[in-house]
mmCIF file of C-alpha atoms and ligand atoms in Angstrom:
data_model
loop_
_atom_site.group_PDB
_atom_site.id
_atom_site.type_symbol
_atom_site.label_atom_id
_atom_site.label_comp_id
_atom_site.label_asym_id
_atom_site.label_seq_id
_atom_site.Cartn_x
_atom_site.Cartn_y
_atom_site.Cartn_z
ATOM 1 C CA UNK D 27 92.319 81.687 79.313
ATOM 2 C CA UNK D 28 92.264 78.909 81.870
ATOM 3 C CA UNK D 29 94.437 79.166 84.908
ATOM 4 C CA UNK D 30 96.743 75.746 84.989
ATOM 5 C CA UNK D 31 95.277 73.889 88.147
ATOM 6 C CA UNK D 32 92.199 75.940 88.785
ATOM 7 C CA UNK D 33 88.965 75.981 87.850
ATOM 8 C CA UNK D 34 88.741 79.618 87.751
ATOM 9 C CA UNK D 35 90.041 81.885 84.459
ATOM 10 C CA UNK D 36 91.701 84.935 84.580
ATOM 11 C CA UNK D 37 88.967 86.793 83.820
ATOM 12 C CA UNK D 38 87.195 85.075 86.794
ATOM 13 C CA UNK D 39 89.972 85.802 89.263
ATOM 14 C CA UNK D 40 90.214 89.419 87.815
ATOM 15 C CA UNK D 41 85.967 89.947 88.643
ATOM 16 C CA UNK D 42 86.751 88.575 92.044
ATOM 17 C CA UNK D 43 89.892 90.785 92.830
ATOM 18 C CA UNK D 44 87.693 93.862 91.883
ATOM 19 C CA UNK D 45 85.249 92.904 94.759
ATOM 20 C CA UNK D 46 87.509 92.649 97.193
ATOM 21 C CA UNK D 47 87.780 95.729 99.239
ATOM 22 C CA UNK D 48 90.042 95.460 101.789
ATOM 23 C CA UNK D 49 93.112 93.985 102.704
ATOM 24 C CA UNK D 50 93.713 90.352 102.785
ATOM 25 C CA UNK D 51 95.477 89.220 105.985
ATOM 26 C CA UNK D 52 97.024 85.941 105.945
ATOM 27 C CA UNK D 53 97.244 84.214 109.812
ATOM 28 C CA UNK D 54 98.829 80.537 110.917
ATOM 29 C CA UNK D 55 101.222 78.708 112.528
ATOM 30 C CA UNK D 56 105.097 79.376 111.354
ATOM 31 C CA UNK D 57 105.578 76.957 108.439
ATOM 32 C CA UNK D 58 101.795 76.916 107.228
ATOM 33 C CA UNK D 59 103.092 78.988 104.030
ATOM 34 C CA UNK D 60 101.919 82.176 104.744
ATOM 35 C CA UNK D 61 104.327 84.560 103.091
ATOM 36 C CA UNK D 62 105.115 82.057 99.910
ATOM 37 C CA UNK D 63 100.970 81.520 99.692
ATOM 38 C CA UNK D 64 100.796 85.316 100.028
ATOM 39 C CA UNK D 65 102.953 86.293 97.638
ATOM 40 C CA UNK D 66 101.195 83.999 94.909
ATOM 41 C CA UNK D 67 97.508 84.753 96.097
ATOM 42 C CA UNK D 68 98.983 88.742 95.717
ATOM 43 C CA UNK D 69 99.894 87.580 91.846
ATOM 44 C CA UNK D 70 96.980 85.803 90.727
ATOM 45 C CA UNK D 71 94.945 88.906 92.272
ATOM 46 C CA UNK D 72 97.705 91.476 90.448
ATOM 47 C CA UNK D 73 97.819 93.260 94.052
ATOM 48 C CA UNK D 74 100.533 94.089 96.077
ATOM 49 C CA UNK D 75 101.959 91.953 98.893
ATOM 50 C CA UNK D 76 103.995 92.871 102.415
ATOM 51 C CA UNK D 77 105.255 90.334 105.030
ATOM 52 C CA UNK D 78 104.614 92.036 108.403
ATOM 53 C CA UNK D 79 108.013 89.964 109.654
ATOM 54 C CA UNK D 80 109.689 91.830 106.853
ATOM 55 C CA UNK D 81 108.544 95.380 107.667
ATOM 56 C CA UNK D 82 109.410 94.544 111.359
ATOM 57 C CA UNK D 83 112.888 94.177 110.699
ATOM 58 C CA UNK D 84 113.081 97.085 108.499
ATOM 59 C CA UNK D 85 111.429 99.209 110.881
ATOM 60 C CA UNK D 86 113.894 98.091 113.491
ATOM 61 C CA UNK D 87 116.685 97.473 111.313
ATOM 62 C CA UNK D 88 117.353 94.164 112.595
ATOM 63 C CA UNK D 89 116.398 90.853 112.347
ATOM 64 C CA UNK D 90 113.162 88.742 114.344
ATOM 65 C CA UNK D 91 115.680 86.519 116.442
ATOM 66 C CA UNK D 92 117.913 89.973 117.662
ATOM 67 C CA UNK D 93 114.913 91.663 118.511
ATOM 68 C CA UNK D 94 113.826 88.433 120.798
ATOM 69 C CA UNK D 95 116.950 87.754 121.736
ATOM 70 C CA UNK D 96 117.875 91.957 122.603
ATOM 71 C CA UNK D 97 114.366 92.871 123.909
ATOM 72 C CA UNK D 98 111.946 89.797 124.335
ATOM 73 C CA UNK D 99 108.866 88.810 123.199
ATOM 74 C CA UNK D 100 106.774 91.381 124.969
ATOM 75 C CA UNK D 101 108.593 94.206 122.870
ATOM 76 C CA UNK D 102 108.406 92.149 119.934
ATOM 77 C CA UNK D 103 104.798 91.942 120.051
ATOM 78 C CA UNK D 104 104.473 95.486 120.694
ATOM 79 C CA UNK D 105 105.914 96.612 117.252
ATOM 80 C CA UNK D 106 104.365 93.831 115.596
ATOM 81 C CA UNK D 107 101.015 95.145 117.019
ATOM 82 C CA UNK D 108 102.140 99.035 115.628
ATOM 83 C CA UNK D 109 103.832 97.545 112.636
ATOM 84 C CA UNK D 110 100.558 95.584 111.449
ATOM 85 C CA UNK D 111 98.159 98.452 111.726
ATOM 86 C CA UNK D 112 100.170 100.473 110.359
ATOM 87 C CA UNK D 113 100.229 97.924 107.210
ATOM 88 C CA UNK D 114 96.598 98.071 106.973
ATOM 89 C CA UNK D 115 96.278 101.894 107.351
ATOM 90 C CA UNK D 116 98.762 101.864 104.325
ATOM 91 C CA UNK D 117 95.972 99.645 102.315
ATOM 92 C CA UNK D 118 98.214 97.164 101.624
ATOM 93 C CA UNK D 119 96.275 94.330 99.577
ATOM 94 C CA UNK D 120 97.649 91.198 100.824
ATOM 95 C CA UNK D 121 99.453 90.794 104.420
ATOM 96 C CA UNK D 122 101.295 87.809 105.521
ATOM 97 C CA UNK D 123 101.742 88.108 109.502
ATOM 98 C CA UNK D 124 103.724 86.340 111.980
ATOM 99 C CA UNK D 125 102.631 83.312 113.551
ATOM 100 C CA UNK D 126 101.829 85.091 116.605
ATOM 101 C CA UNK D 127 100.080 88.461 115.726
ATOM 102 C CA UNK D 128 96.576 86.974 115.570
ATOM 103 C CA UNK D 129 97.072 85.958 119.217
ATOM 104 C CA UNK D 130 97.276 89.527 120.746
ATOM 105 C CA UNK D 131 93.983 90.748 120.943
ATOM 106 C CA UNK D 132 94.622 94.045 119.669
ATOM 107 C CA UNK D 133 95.780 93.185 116.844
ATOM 108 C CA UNK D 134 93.531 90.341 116.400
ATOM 109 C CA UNK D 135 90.311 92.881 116.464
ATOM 110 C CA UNK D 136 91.784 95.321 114.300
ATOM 111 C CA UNK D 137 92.137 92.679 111.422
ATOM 112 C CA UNK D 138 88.824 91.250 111.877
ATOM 113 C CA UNK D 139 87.263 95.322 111.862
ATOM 114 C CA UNK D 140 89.359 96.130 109.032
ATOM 115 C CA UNK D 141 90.558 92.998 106.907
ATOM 116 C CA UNK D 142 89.348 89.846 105.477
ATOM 117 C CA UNK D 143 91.208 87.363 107.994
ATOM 118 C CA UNK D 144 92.207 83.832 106.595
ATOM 119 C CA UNK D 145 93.640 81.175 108.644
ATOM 120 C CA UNK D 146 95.973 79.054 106.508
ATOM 121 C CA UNK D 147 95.883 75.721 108.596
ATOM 122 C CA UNK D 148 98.650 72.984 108.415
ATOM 123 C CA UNK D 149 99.340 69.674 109.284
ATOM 124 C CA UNK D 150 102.007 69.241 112.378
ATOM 125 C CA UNK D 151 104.367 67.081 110.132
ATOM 126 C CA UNK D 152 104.316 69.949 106.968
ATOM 127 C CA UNK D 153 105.326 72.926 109.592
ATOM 128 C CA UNK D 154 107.862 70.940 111.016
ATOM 129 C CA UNK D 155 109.338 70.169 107.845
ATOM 130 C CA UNK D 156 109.134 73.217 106.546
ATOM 131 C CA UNK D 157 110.416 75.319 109.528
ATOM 132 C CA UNK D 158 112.940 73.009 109.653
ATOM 133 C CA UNK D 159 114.691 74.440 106.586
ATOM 134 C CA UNK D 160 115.758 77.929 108.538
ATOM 135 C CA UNK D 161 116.983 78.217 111.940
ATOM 136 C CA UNK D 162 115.806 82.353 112.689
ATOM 137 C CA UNK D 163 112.220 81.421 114.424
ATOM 138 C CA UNK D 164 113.686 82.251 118.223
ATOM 139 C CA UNK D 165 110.487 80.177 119.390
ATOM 140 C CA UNK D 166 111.728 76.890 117.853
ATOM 141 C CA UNK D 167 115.276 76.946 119.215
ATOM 142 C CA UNK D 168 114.778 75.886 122.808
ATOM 143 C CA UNK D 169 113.339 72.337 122.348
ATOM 144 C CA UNK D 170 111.687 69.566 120.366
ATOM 145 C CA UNK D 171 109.943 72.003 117.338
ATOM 146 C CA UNK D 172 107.503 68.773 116.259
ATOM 147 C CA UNK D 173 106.460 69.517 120.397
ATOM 148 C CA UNK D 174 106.015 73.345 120.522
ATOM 149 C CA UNK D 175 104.430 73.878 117.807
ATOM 150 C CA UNK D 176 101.778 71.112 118.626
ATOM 151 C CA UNK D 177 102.098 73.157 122.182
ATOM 152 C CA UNK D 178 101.044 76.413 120.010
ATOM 153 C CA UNK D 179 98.623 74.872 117.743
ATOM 154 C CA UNK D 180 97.270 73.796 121.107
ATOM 155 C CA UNK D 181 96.899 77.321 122.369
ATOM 156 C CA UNK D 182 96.217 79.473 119.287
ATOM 157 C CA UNK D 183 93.949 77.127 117.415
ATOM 158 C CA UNK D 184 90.412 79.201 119.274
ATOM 159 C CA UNK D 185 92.299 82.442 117.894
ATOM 160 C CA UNK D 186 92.862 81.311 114.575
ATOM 161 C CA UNK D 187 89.204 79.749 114.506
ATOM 162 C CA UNK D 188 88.156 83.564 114.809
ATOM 163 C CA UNK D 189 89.299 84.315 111.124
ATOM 164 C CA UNK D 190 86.154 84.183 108.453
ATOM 165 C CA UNK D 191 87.638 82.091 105.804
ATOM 166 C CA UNK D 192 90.208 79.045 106.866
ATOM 167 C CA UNK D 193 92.121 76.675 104.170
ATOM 168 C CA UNK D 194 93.790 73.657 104.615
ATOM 169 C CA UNK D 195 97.734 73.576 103.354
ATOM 170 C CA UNK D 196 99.655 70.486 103.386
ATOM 171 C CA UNK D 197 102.478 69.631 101.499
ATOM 172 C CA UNK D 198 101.064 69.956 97.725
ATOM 173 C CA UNK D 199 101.565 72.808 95.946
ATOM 174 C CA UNK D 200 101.032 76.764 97.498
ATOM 175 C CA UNK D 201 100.395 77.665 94.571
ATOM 176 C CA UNK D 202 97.005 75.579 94.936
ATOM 177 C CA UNK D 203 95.991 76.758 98.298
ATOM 178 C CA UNK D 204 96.461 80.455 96.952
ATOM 179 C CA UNK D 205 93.555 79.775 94.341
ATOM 180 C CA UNK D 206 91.528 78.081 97.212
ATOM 181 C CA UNK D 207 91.751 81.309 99.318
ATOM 182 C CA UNK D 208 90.366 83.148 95.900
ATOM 183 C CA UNK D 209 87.511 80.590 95.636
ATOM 184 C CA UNK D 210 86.494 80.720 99.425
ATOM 185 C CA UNK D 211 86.468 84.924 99.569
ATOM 186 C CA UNK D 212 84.398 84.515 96.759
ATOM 187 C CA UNK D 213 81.977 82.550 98.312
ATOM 188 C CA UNK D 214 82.337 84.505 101.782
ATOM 189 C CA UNK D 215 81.866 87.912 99.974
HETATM 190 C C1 S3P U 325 106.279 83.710 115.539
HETATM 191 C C2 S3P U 325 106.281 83.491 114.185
HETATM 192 C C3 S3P U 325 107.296 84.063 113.284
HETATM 193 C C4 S3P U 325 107.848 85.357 113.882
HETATM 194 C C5 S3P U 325 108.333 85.139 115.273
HETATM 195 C C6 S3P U 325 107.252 84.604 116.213
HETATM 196 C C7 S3P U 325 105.219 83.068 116.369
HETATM 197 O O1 S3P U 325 106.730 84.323 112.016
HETATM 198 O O2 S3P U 325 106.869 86.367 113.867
HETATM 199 O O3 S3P U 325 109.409 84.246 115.199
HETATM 200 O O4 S3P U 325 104.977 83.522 117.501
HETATM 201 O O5 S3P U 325 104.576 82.108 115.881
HETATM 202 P P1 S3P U 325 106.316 83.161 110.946
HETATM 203 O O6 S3P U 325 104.966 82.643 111.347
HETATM 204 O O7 S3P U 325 106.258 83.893 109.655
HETATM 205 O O8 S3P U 325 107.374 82.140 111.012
#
């Protein structure tokens, strides 16, 4: 059977998941479509999927913008550093992050050691649209967002550049970019 938009079938995309053997970690700029492209890549590969954001809140039982707002960034990026390995120790198979994980270099050597890293790049206009649609990012609420994150593309782009496999997302479907991350950890295997 022929996936809809891909050139890949099922069976294709099944020999492919079987080779993969470790986690998949998912890195990019807020609004590049990491967690929706995870959770679709996850499908097609009939693996599991966790959103690091996710299991930091659970962990602290509150939400991204209290734990900014109650304890700063600093202590943010702490548990997301403990949170994230903790994720790949559990052998979880695909692993959206936050925007800002790959920066710390802890955490940033542990996924390249352990992972198969894959920066999901965006144009500006796309991530502003699309973070645009919620108002919990703490690091978009204090200024022009078009601005800061052109500011943070600025800065992370040589950290993201460190991650094996990169794909271009715009605005077309994530559904597509989720079978271009199959196609390119099948060449890079
Ligand atoms: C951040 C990105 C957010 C979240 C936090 C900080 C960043 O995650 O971790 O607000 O530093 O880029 P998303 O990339 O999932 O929006």
């Amino acid at each position: 059977m022929r996936c809809d938009t891909a050139a890949l079938t099922s069976a294709e995309i099944g020999a492919i998941a079987r080779r993969i053997d470790r986690p998949i970690v998912l890195v990019g700029l807020m609004g590049a479509g990491k967690s929706t492209v995870g959770r679709k890549l996850a499908a097609l590969l009939q693996a599991d999927f966790v959103d690091a954001d996710a299991a930091i809140e659970e962990a602290a039982a509150m939400s991204v913008a209290e734990i900014f707002e109650r304890f700063g960034e600093t202590h943010f990026r702490d548990g997301e550093r403990r949170v994230i390995a903790r994720l790949i120790e559990e052998g979880h198979r695909v692993i959206a992050t936050g925007g800002g994980a790959f920066v710390n270099p802890q955490t940033r050597a542990l996924i390249l050691e352990r992972t198969i890293a894959v920066y999901i790049d965006c144009d500006i206009e796309t991530l502003v649209q699309r973070t645009g649609r919620r108002n919990d990012r703490p690091l978009l609420r204090n200024g022009d967002p078009a601005q800061i994150l052109e500011r943070l593309r600025q800065e992370r782009e040589p950290f993201y550049a460190e991650a094996p496999i990169r794909v271009s997302s715009g605005s077309g479907p994530q559904h597509d970019t989720a079978l271009q991350i199959i196609e390119a950890i099948d060449r890079w295997l």
